[in-house]
Coordinates of C-alpha atoms and ligand atoms in Angstrom, one line a residue:
M1 CA 70.6 67.5 106.0
K2 CA 72.0 68.2 110.1
T3 CA 70.6 70.8 112.8
S4 CA 72.2 73.3 115.1
P5 CA 74.9 71.6 117.8
P6 CA 73.2 70.9 120.9
V7 CA 74.3 73.9 123.0
P8 CA 72.9 76.5 120.3
P9 CA 75.7 79.3 119.5
R10 CA 74.0 83.1 120.2
V11 CA 77.0 84.4 117.5
L12 CA 78.2 82.6 114.1
I13 CA 81.7 83.9 113.5
V14 CA 82.5 83.2 109.6
G15 CA 86.9 82.3 109.4
A16 CA 89.3 81.3 112.4
G17 CA 92.5 83.8 111.3
P18 CA 92.9 86.6 114.0
A19 CA 89.6 88.8 114.0
G20 CA 87.5 85.5 113.5
L21 CA 89.7 84.2 116.8
A22 CA 90.2 88.1 118.9
L23 CA 85.8 87.7 117.9
A24 CA 85.1 84.4 119.7
I25 CA 88.0 85.4 122.7
E26 CA 85.5 88.5 123.7
L27 CA 82.8 86.5 123.5
G28 CA 84.0 83.7 124.5
Q29 CA 85.3 85.3 128.3
R30 CA 81.7 86.6 128.4
R31 CA 80.0 83.3 128.3
I32 CA 78.4 83.9 124.7
P33 CA 78.5 81.1 122.9
C34 CA 79.8 81.1 119.5
L35 CA 80.6 78.9 117.3
L36 CA 83.7 79.9 114.3
L37 CA 83.4 77.8 111.9
E38 CA 86.5 78.1 108.7
R39 CA 87.2 76.3 106.3
N40 CA 90.6 75.7 106.2
D41 CA 93.4 74.3 109.3
R42 CA 95.0 76.8 109.0
V43 CA 98.4 75.6 109.5
G44 CA 101.8 75.8 107.7
Y45 CA 103.6 79.4 106.8
A46 CA 101.7 81.6 105.7
P47 CA 102.9 85.2 104.4
R48 CA 101.8 87.1 107.2
A49 CA 102.0 89.4 110.1
K50 CA 105.2 89.7 112.4
T51 CA 104.0 92.7 114.3
T52 CA 101.7 92.3 117.4
N53 CA 101.6 95.8 118.1
V54 CA 101.2 97.1 121.6
R55 CA 97.5 98.3 121.6
T56 CA 97.3 94.3 120.9
R57 CA 99.0 92.9 123.5
E58 CA 97.5 95.2 125.7
H59 CA 94.1 92.7 124.5
L60 CA 96.4 90.0 125.3
R61 CA 96.7 90.6 129.0
R62 CA 93.0 91.7 129.4
W63 CA 92.5 88.1 128.1
G64 CA 95.2 87.1 130.4
I65 CA 96.9 85.4 127.8
A66 CA 100.4 87.8 127.4
P67 CA 103.0 85.2 129.1
Q68 CA 102.3 82.8 126.7
L69 CA 102.3 84.8 124.0
R70 CA 105.9 85.4 125.1
A71 CA 106.6 82.0 125.5
A72 CA 105.4 81.4 121.8
S73 CA 108.1 83.6 120.7
P74 CA 110.9 81.6 118.7
L75 CA 112.8 84.3 119.3
G76 CA 113.3 85.4 122.4
V77 CA 111.8 88.7 123.7
D78 CA 114.9 89.8 124.2
Y79 CA 115.5 90.0 120.9
P80 CA 116.5 93.3 119.9
S81 CA 113.8 95.2 117.0
N82 CA 116.2 96.8 115.1
V83 CA 115.3 97.5 111.5
V84 CA 118.4 98.0 109.2
F85 CA 118.8 99.7 106.3
C86 CA 121.6 98.1 104.1
T87 CA 122.6 97.6 101.0
R88 CA 122.9 94.0 100.8
L89 CA 123.0 91.2 103.8
S90 CA 127.0 91.1 102.9
G91 CA 126.7 94.8 102.2
H92 CA 126.7 98.0 103.5
E93 CA 124.7 99.5 106.4
L94 CA 122.9 103.2 105.3
T95 CA 121.3 103.5 109.2
R96 CA 119.4 101.5 111.8
F97 CA 115.9 101.9 113.8
E98 CA 116.4 100.7 117.5
N99 CA 113.4 98.7 119.0
A100 CA 111.5 99.5 116.1
F101 CA 108.0 99.5 117.0
F102 CA 108.1 99.4 121.1
C103 CA 108.6 96.2 121.3
A104 CA 111.4 96.2 124.0
P105 CA 110.9 94.0 127.0
G106 CA 110.8 96.3 129.8
R107 CA 107.9 99.2 131.3
N108 CA 106.8 101.8 129.8
P109 CA 104.3 104.4 132.0
L110 CA 102.3 104.8 128.4
Y111 CA 101.8 101.4 128.1
A112 CA 100.7 97.7 129.4
E113 CA 102.4 95.8 127.2
H114 CA 105.2 96.1 125.1
A115 CA 104.5 94.9 121.4
Q116 CA 106.8 91.3 120.5
W117 CA 108.0 90.4 117.3
I118 CA 105.9 87.1 116.3
P119 CA 105.1 85.2 113.2
Q120 CA 101.3 85.2 112.4
Y121 CA 101.1 81.3 113.2
S122 CA 102.6 81.7 116.5
L123 CA 100.4 84.3 117.8
E124 CA 97.2 82.2 116.4
E125 CA 98.5 79.2 118.0
V126 CA 97.8 81.1 121.2
L127 CA 94.4 82.3 120.4
R128 CA 93.7 79.3 119.3
A129 CA 94.1 77.7 122.3
H130 CA 92.9 79.7 124.5
A131 CA 89.2 80.4 122.1
Q132 CA 89.4 76.2 122.4
S133 CA 89.6 76.6 126.7
L134 CA 86.8 79.0 126.5
P135 CA 83.2 77.5 127.8
G136 CA 80.4 78.2 125.1
V137 CA 83.0 78.2 122.3
E138 CA 82.9 75.6 119.4
I139 CA 85.5 75.9 116.4
R140 CA 85.3 74.1 113.2
F141 CA 87.6 74.0 110.9
N142 CA 86.9 72.1 107.6
S143 CA 84.1 74.0 107.6
E144 CA 83.0 75.9 104.7
V145 CA 80.0 78.8 104.6
L146 CA 78.9 78.6 101.8
G147 CA 75.7 81.0 102.2
F148 CA 73.3 82.9 104.8
E149 CA 69.8 84.5 105.5
Q150 CA 68.2 86.6 108.1
D151 CA 65.8 87.8 108.8
E152 CA 63.9 89.1 112.4
Q153 CA 64.4 86.4 114.0
G154 CA 67.7 85.7 113.8
V155 CA 70.6 84.1 111.0
R156 CA 71.3 80.9 109.6
A157 CA 73.7 79.5 107.5
T158 CA 74.1 76.5 106.0
V159 CA 77.8 75.5 106.5
R160 CA 80.0 72.5 104.6
D161 CA 81.8 69.7 106.7
L162 CA 85.1 69.3 104.1
K163 CA 85.7 66.3 105.1
R164 CA 82.5 64.4 106.1
E165 CA 80.7 65.8 102.6
E166 CA 78.1 67.0 104.3
T167 CA 75.8 70.1 104.9
C168 CA 73.9 71.5 107.5
T169 CA 72.1 74.8 108.7
V170 CA 73.4 76.7 111.8
S171 CA 71.2 79.7 113.5
A172 CA 72.2 82.0 115.9
D173 CA 71.2 85.6 116.5
Y174 CA 74.5 87.4 114.6
L175 CA 76.7 86.2 112.2
V176 CA 80.3 88.7 111.8
G177 CA 82.3 88.6 109.0
A178 CA 85.8 87.5 109.6
D179 CA 86.8 86.1 106.4
G180 CA 89.1 88.3 105.2
A181 CA 89.6 89.9 101.5
R182 CA 87.5 87.9 100.0
S183 CA 84.7 87.3 102.0
L184 CA 81.6 86.4 101.2
V185 CA 79.8 86.9 103.8
R186 CA 80.5 90.8 102.7
E187 CA 79.3 89.5 99.0
G188 CA 75.9 88.2 100.7
M189 CA 75.2 91.3 102.6
G190 CA 76.1 93.7 99.7
A191 CA 78.6 95.4 100.8
K192 CA 81.4 96.5 98.3
L193 CA 84.8 97.2 98.9
E194 CA 85.9 100.7 97.5
G195 CA 89.6 101.8 96.5
Q196 CA 92.5 101.2 94.0
Y197 CA 94.0 97.4 93.3
G198 CA 96.9 97.1 92.7
L199 CA 99.9 99.7 94.3
S200 CA 102.9 97.0 93.5
R201 CA 103.9 93.4 92.7
N202 CA 105.6 91.4 95.7
Y203 CA 106.3 88.5 96.9
N204 CA 106.4 86.6 100.2
I205 CA 109.0 83.8 100.8
V206 CA 109.3 81.2 104.2
F207 CA 112.5 80.0 103.3
H208 CA 115.2 78.2 106.0
A209 CA 119.0 79.0 105.1
P210 CA 121.6 77.1 108.0
G211 CA 123.7 79.8 109.3
L212 CA 122.4 83.1 107.3
A213 CA 122.4 85.0 110.7
Q214 CA 126.1 84.2 110.9
A215 CA 126.6 85.1 108.0
H216 CA 125.9 88.4 107.4
A217 CA 128.5 91.4 109.9
L218 CA 125.0 93.8 110.2
G219 CA 124.2 92.1 113.6
P220 CA 120.2 90.8 114.8
A221 CA 117.7 92.7 113.6
I222 CA 113.9 92.0 112.7
M223 CA 113.8 92.8 109.0
Y224 CA 117.0 93.9 107.0
W225 CA 115.8 96.0 104.1
Q226 CA 118.1 96.3 101.2
I227 CA 118.1 98.9 98.9
N228 CA 119.2 98.2 96.0
E229 CA 118.5 98.5 92.1
D230 CA 119.4 95.3 91.6
V231 CA 116.8 93.3 94.2
P232 CA 115.2 96.2 96.6
S233 CA 114.0 94.2 99.0
L234 CA 113.3 92.9 102.5
I235 CA 114.4 89.4 104.8
G236 CA 114.3 88.9 108.5
P237 CA 114.4 86.1 110.7
M238 CA 110.9 84.3 112.1
D239 CA 113.1 81.8 114.3
R240 CA 115.4 80.3 115.6
G241 CA 116.0 77.6 113.8
D242 CA 116.9 78.8 110.6
T243 CA 113.7 79.6 109.3
W244 CA 113.4 83.4 108.0
F245 CA 111.2 85.3 105.2
F246 CA 112.4 87.2 102.0
M247 CA 110.2 89.9 100.5
P248 CA 111.5 91.1 96.8
T249 CA 108.9 94.4 96.1
G250 CA 107.7 96.3 93.6
V251 CA 108.6 93.1 91.0
P252 CA 107.9 93.3 87.0
Q253 CA 104.2 92.2 85.9
D254 CA 105.4 89.3 84.5
F255 CA 107.5 89.1 86.8
R256 CA 106.5 84.6 88.3
L257 CA 109.2 82.1 90.8
D258 CA 108.7 79.5 92.3
A259 CA 110.5 77.3 95.1
E260 CA 114.2 77.1 92.8
G261 CA 113.6 80.8 91.3
S262 CA 113.1 81.7 95.3
A263 CA 116.4 80.4 96.1
A264 CA 118.3 82.0 93.5
L265 CA 116.8 85.2 94.1
I266 CA 117.4 85.4 98.1
R267 CA 121.8 84.3 96.6
R268 CA 121.6 87.0 94.2
A269 CA 119.6 89.5 96.6
T270 CA 121.4 89.2 99.8
G271 CA 125.0 87.9 98.2
I272 CA 125.6 85.3 100.2
D273 CA 125.6 81.6 98.7
L274 CA 124.1 79.3 101.6
P275 CA 121.9 75.8 100.3
Y276 CA 118.2 78.1 100.6
R277 CA 115.0 75.4 100.4
A278 CA 111.8 78.0 99.8
L279 CA 108.7 76.9 102.5
S280 CA 106.4 78.7 101.0
T281 CA 106.0 80.9 97.9
D282 CA 103.1 83.3 97.6
E283 CA 103.0 86.1 95.4
W284 CA 100.7 89.4 97.4
V285 CA 99.5 92.6 95.5
A286 CA 99.3 95.9 97.5
S287 CA 95.6 98.0 97.4
R288 CA 94.3 100.0 99.7
F289 CA 90.3 99.2 100.1
L290 CA 87.7 100.2 102.4
G291 CA 84.7 99.0 103.4
D292 CA 80.9 101.4 101.8
N293 CA 79.1 99.3 104.9
Y294 CA 80.2 96.8 107.6
R295 CA 76.5 95.9 108.9
D296 CA 73.6 95.1 107.6
R297 CA 70.8 94.4 110.1
R298 CA 72.4 90.9 112.6
V299 CA 75.9 90.3 110.3
F300 CA 78.1 92.3 110.2
L301 CA 82.3 92.4 109.2
V302 CA 85.4 92.5 110.7
G303 CA 89.0 92.5 110.3
D304 CA 90.5 91.9 106.4
A305 CA 86.8 91.9 104.9
C306 CA 86.5 95.4 105.3
H307 CA 89.9 96.9 104.4
L308 CA 93.1 96.0 102.7
H309 CA 95.8 97.7 102.4
P310 CA 100.3 97.5 102.1
P311 CA 101.4 96.0 105.8
F312 CA 104.1 98.5 105.9
G313 CA 103.4 99.3 109.2
G314 CA 102.1 96.8 110.4
Y315 CA 98.6 97.4 111.1
G316 CA 96.8 95.4 109.7
M317 CA 96.0 92.2 111.9
N318 CA 96.4 94.2 114.6
M319 CA 93.1 96.4 113.4
G320 CA 90.9 93.1 112.6
V321 CA 92.1 92.5 116.6
A322 CA 90.5 96.0 117.7
D323 CA 87.5 95.3 115.5
S324 CA 86.3 92.7 117.0
V325 CA 88.2 93.9 120.6
D326 CA 84.8 96.7 119.6
L327 CA 82.0 95.0 118.0
G328 CA 82.3 91.6 120.6
W329 CA 81.7 93.8 123.9
K330 CA 78.7 95.5 122.4
L331 CA 77.1 91.7 120.8
A332 CA 77.7 90.3 124.1
A333 CA 75.7 93.4 125.8
V334 CA 73.5 93.2 122.9
L335 CA 72.5 89.9 124.4
A336 CA 73.4 90.3 128.0
G337 CA 69.8 92.6 127.8
W338 CA 71.7 95.4 128.8
G339 CA 73.7 97.1 125.4
G340 CA 71.0 98.8 122.7
E341 CA 70.7 98.5 119.3
A342 CA 72.6 101.6 118.7
L343 CA 75.5 99.6 120.3
L344 CA 76.1 98.0 117.1
D345 CA 75.2 101.1 115.4
S346 CA 78.2 102.5 116.7
Y347 CA 80.5 99.7 115.5
M348 CA 81.3 101.4 112.2
A349 CA 80.2 105.0 113.1
E350 CA 83.8 104.0 115.4
R351 CA 86.1 101.4 113.1
R352 CA 86.0 103.1 110.1
P353 CA 87.2 106.4 111.3
V354 CA 90.3 104.8 112.2
H355 CA 90.4 102.2 109.3
Q356 CA 91.0 105.4 107.0
M357 CA 93.4 107.5 109.0
V358 CA 95.5 103.6 108.9
L359 CA 95.1 103.6 105.3
D360 CA 96.1 106.4 104.0
E361 CA 99.7 106.1 106.8
A362 CA 99.8 102.9 105.3
V363 CA 99.9 103.9 102.2
A364 CA 102.0 106.7 102.5
N365 CA 104.8 104.4 103.9
H366 CA 104.2 101.8 100.4
A367 CA 105.3 105.3 98.4
L368 CA 108.7 105.1 100.0
I369 CA 110.4 101.7 99.8
G370 CA 113.2 100.3 98.8
N371 CA 112.6 100.8 95.3
Q372 CA 112.1 104.3 95.5
L373 CA 115.0 104.5 98.4
A374 CA 117.6 103.0 95.8
R375 CA 120.4 105.4 93.9
A376 CA 123.0 104.4 90.9
G377 CA 126.8 103.9 92.7
L378 CA 124.9 103.4 96.4
E379 CA 126.9 100.0 96.2
A380 CA 130.5 101.7 95.1
D381 CA 133.5 101.3 97.3
D382 CA 134.3 104.4 96.9
P383 CA 134.4 107.8 98.1
A384 CA 131.4 108.8 96.3
G385 CA 129.3 105.9 97.0
A386 CA 130.2 106.6 100.9
A387 CA 128.4 110.4 100.4
L388 CA 125.6 108.4 98.9
R389 CA 125.3 106.2 101.4
E390 CA 124.8 108.8 103.6
D391 CA 122.4 111.1 102.0
V392 CA 120.1 107.7 102.1
G393 CA 120.2 107.0 105.2
A394 CA 119.8 110.5 106.2
R395 CA 116.7 110.9 104.9
I396 CA 115.5 107.3 105.6
Q397 CA 115.9 108.5 109.2
A398 CA 113.7 112.0 107.8
A399 CA 111.6 109.7 105.9
K400 CA 110.7 106.4 108.0
S401 CA 110.2 106.8 111.0
R402 CA 107.2 107.6 110.7
E403 CA 107.2 103.6 110.3
F404 CA 108.5 101.8 113.2
T405 CA 107.3 104.0 116.0
T406 CA 104.1 105.4 115.5
L407 CA 102.7 105.4 119.2
G408 CA 99.7 107.6 117.8
V409 CA 98.6 105.6 115.5
V410 CA 98.4 102.4 117.7
L411 CA 97.5 104.4 120.6
G412 CA 95.8 107.9 119.8
Y413 CA 93.2 106.7 117.4
R414 CA 89.8 107.8 119.5
Y415 CA 85.9 107.2 118.7
E416 CA 85.5 111.2 117.8
D417 CA 82.1 110.4 116.5
S418 CA 80.6 107.2 117.5
P419 CA 76.6 107.7 119.4
V420 CA 77.9 105.7 121.9
I421 CA 80.4 107.8 123.2
A422 CA 79.2 111.1 125.7
H423 CA 81.4 114.2 123.6
D424 CA 82.0 116.4 125.8
G425 CA 83.2 119.4 123.7
S426 CA 86.2 120.1 124.4
R427 CA 89.2 121.0 121.3
A428 CA 89.8 117.5 119.5
P429 CA 94.1 117.7 119.9
R430 CA 95.9 117.4 116.4
M431 CA 96.4 113.7 115.7
D432 CA 100.0 112.9 116.0
Y433 CA 100.8 109.8 114.3
L434 CA 104.4 110.1 116.0
N435 CA 103.5 110.8 119.7
Y436 CA 101.0 109.6 122.1
V437 CA 100.1 111.7 124.1
P438 CA 97.3 110.4 126.4
T439 CA 94.2 112.1 128.1
N440 CA 91.2 111.2 129.4
R441 CA 89.0 112.8 126.6
P442 CA 85.6 111.1 125.9
G443 CA 86.3 108.6 123.1
A444 CA 90.2 108.1 123.6
R445 CA 92.1 105.1 125.4
A446 CA 91.7 105.6 129.1
P447 CA 95.5 106.2 129.6
H448 CA 97.3 103.4 131.1
A449 CA 99.5 104.3 134.3
W450 CA 101.5 101.4 135.9
L451 CA 100.2 101.4 139.9
H452 CA 102.7 101.0 143.0
D453 CA 102.4 97.5 143.3
G454 CA 103.3 96.7 140.6
S455 CA 100.4 96.0 138.6
S456 CA 98.8 97.7 135.4
L457 CA 96.2 100.1 136.1
Y458 CA 93.7 98.2 133.5
D459 CA 94.1 94.9 135.3
H460 CA 92.1 96.3 138.3
F461 CA 89.7 97.3 135.0
G462 CA 86.3 95.1 135.3
E463 CA 85.6 93.2 132.3
G464 CA 81.5 95.6 132.1
F465 CA 82.5 99.9 133.0
T466 CA 84.1 100.5 135.3
L467 CA 84.5 104.1 136.9
L468 CA 87.8 106.2 138.4
A469 CA 87.3 108.7 140.5
H470 CA 89.2 111.2 142.5
A471 CA 89.5 110.5 146.0
D472 CA 87.7 113.5 147.3
V473 CA 84.5 112.3 145.4
P474 CA 81.8 111.7 148.6
E475 CA 80.8 108.0 148.9
T476 CA 77.2 108.5 147.6
V477 CA 78.3 110.1 144.9
L478 CA 80.1 106.4 144.1
Q479 CA 76.7 104.6 145.6
A480 CA 74.5 107.3 143.0
V481 CA 76.1 105.5 140.3
R482 CA 76.6 102.1 140.9
E483 CA 72.9 102.4 141.5
R484 CA 72.1 104.1 138.5
L485 CA 74.3 101.1 136.2
R486 CA 72.9 98.5 138.1
A487 CA 69.3 99.4 137.2
A488 CA 70.6 99.4 133.9
G489 CA 71.9 95.9 134.3
V490 CA 75.8 97.3 133.6
P491 CA 78.4 96.0 135.3
L492 CA 80.2 98.2 137.2
T493 CA 83.7 98.7 139.1
V494 CA 83.9 101.4 141.5
L495 CA 88.1 102.5 141.1
R496 CA 90.5 105.2 143.6
P497 CA 94.0 105.2 142.6
A498 CA 95.5 106.3 144.7
W499 CA 99.3 107.6 143.6
G500 CA 100.4 110.9 143.3
A501 CA 99.5 111.5 138.8
F502 CA 96.4 110.3 139.2
A503 CA 94.5 113.6 138.8
E504 CA 96.9 114.7 136.1
L505 CA 96.1 112.0 134.1
Y506 CA 92.7 111.6 134.9
P507 CA 92.3 115.8 135.6
T508 CA 88.2 115.6 135.7
R509 CA 87.1 114.0 139.0
L510 CA 84.7 111.0 137.2
T511 CA 86.3 109.3 134.3
L512 CA 83.9 106.3 133.4
V513 CA 85.6 103.7 130.9
R514 CA 84.1 101.2 128.6
P515 CA 84.9 97.3 128.6
D516 CA 86.9 98.0 125.5
Q517 CA 89.2 100.5 127.9
H518 CA 88.1 103.7 125.9
V519 CA 86.7 106.5 128.1
A520 CA 82.4 106.8 127.9
W521 CA 82.3 109.7 129.6
R522 CA 83.6 111.8 132.2
G523 CA 83.1 115.0 134.1
D524 CA 83.4 116.8 138.2
D525 CA 80.2 115.6 139.2
W526 CA 77.2 112.8 138.2
P527 CA 74.1 114.2 136.6
D528 CA 71.7 114.8 138.7
A529 CA 69.5 113.6 136.2
P530 CA 71.8 110.7 134.4
D531 CA 69.4 108.9 132.3
A532 CA 70.3 110.5 128.8
L533 CA 73.2 109.8 130.2
V534 CA 72.9 106.2 131.0
A535 CA 71.0 105.6 127.9
R536 CA 73.6 107.1 124.9
I537 CA 76.4 104.7 126.5
T538 CA 74.7 101.8 126.8
G539 CA 73.0 102.0 123.4
H540 CA 69.7 102.9 123.8
T541 CA 69.7 107.0 122.4
A542 CA 68.0 106.1 118.8
V543 CA 70.5 107.3 116.4
S544 CA 70.5 108.1 112.5
L545 CA 73.8 106.3 110.3
P546 CA 74.2 106.3 107.3
R547 CA 74.6 102.9 104.9
Q548 CA 74.4 100.7 107.7
K549 CA 70.7 98.9 108.3
A550 CA 69.6 98.3 111.7
L551 CA 67.2 95.8 112.6
A552 CA 63.0 97.0 112.1
Ligands
FAD1 C1 103.2 89.9 103.3 C2 102.3 90.0 104.3 C3 102.9 90.9 105.5 C4 102.3 90.9 106.7 N1 102.3 91.8 108.0 C5 101.5 92.2 109.0 C6 102.2 93.0 110.1 O1 103.1 93.0 110.3 N2 101.3 93.1 111.2 C7 100.3 93.2 110.9 O2 99.4 93.6 111.8 N3 99.2 92.7 109.4 C8 100.2 92.1 108.7 N4 99.7 91.3 107.8 C9 98.0 91.9 107.5 C10 97.6 90.4 108.5 O3 98.2 89.1 108.2 C11 96.1 90.6 107.7 O4 95.3 91.4 107.8 C12 95.2 89.3 108.3 O5 95.7 87.8 108.5 C13 93.6 89.6 108.1 O6 92.9 88.6 109.7 P1 92.4 88.4 109.2 O7 91.2 87.5 110.2 O8 90.4 89.8 109.4 O9 91.8 87.5 108.0 P2 91.7 86.4 107.6 O10 93.6 85.8 107.8 O11 92.6 86.4 105.8 O12 91.5 84.9 108.2 C14 89.6 84.3 106.9 C15 90.1 83.6 107.7 O13 88.5 82.9 106.7 C16 88.3 82.0 106.1 N5 87.1 81.6 105.6 C17 87.5 82.4 104.4 N6 85.4 82.0 104.0 C18 85.1 81.5 103.8 C19 84.1 80.7 104.8 N7 83.3 81.0 103.3 N8 83.8 79.8 105.1 C20 84.2 79.5 106.0 N9 86.1 80.4 107.1 C21 86.2 81.1 105.7 C22 89.5 81.7 105.3 O14 89.7 80.5 105.0 C23 90.8 82.7 106.1 O15 91.2 81.2 107.1 C24 100.2 91.1 106.6 C25 100.1 90.6 105.0 C26 101.2 90.1 104.4 C27 100.7 89.5 103.2

């Protein structure tokens, strides 16, 4: 048996997928030593995400690696993010959505970064390289966590080095399960996934097809939805090197595919005869599952370990990254000594309602895929076929824009029931899934703006809390805030943005923003007795929340 490494990690992270890597970065950037344990080498063409959404790219910007992701784009960031609905790649167009997911480069006042269509394996390379560059972050591949235990002093995990065939114990203050759908950590902490298995059976095939982009007449797009009764499916390019994905949806229970069968099915589905070569062929089952608990004292769950849903809308990976952003600064604050126990409780209180909302969205999107949209006669080359295609195209426009233009879901989620947000009693605006309406209401993402020097407002936020003040707030008030937060050990940056529309975006004279860019408090005056406020936003107020066990 070996003992812990020389620099003891404060946090053990199980799983180096996007959620685990994001957590390592949040901790590493705050100089919290952590050890990431991953049983695989995490390379290859895993059939996973392609949409890195606007919010995830904003986090990459905060971490300083948005340019690296741009540079890693196999298709180029200028590649149009069109989603084309057609009968087949060789068939008729039904309708199209342009700038799906807001991938088009360029400035939008609502957000600091556009989304990007990029294979998950390319995003992970960028995250991994950055995590590994941070002092205090160690990633060990081929290291499987076999089990763990915890007490009031800390956590201990038993880890198997799969190459050397050795077992060791590693210790830390906290352990986070970012270990995916079959999470050992979830099982070990006695949590359960609740929901519905098997909404549909599907395949994801990554394949090589020289010349496929030139062999059809539908123009460039990130996804082509093939709507026909024969092989309803999605297909789209992964890179400029002729690598594509193909996803037949809603396949029957007894349907099985191998590499040879995959090539034949792609040929049949597209109606284009090329030498297709499958690189990976994976079955996946769409389900809707939510964890009943995300925390047991020193142990937490993030990412697919606590939520699973159909990939329509491109939310899963992005949501896992956002989990780690929420938990990361809170763990760092507690380990740095200024964060209290309620910060850790607030992780599940904030994230679970968001997960529930997104799961509902994804399941609604999944309920209307090619299998439901196909109609007899849709491919007919006659006036009746043309009329039917027009009809189906209109139905798709009406029903599916919710899947491709959901800025309301991506940016508009709010932490309504959080024990560490100073809610001000204002009424929550109705959730609008399509439209994101900026607000500095506590719990919401701080409204974004471009500054006159070309920078984003977010570029000026600090690593800790940021106070945004109107120009007429006296310096004495700012000094009082500085002194009170300094006394609490909380890092604070004070900003007085001097552009015209600031007061419209931030109507109160003061707004206090958390490290994750969510509003913690707003008001016109700093309270004369601010202790209760400071205790609340730093997690030093006792809370009683159901289902999660706090530290004794
Ligand atoms: C077809 C498809 C398309 C998708 N498209 C999108 C999309 O467009 N946008 C989007 O946001 N999401 C999408 N997703 C979802 C996305 O791929 C997942 O949500 C994401 O990979 C989850 O990340 P994670 O880090 O939580 O878990 P995972 O990626 O599953 O990583 C978990 C890691 O933990 C490791 N591990 C497990 N147990 C142990 C152990 N005991 N010891 C050590 N290591 C362990 C595993 O080896 C694995 O590497 C899609 C998924 C599918 C199937």
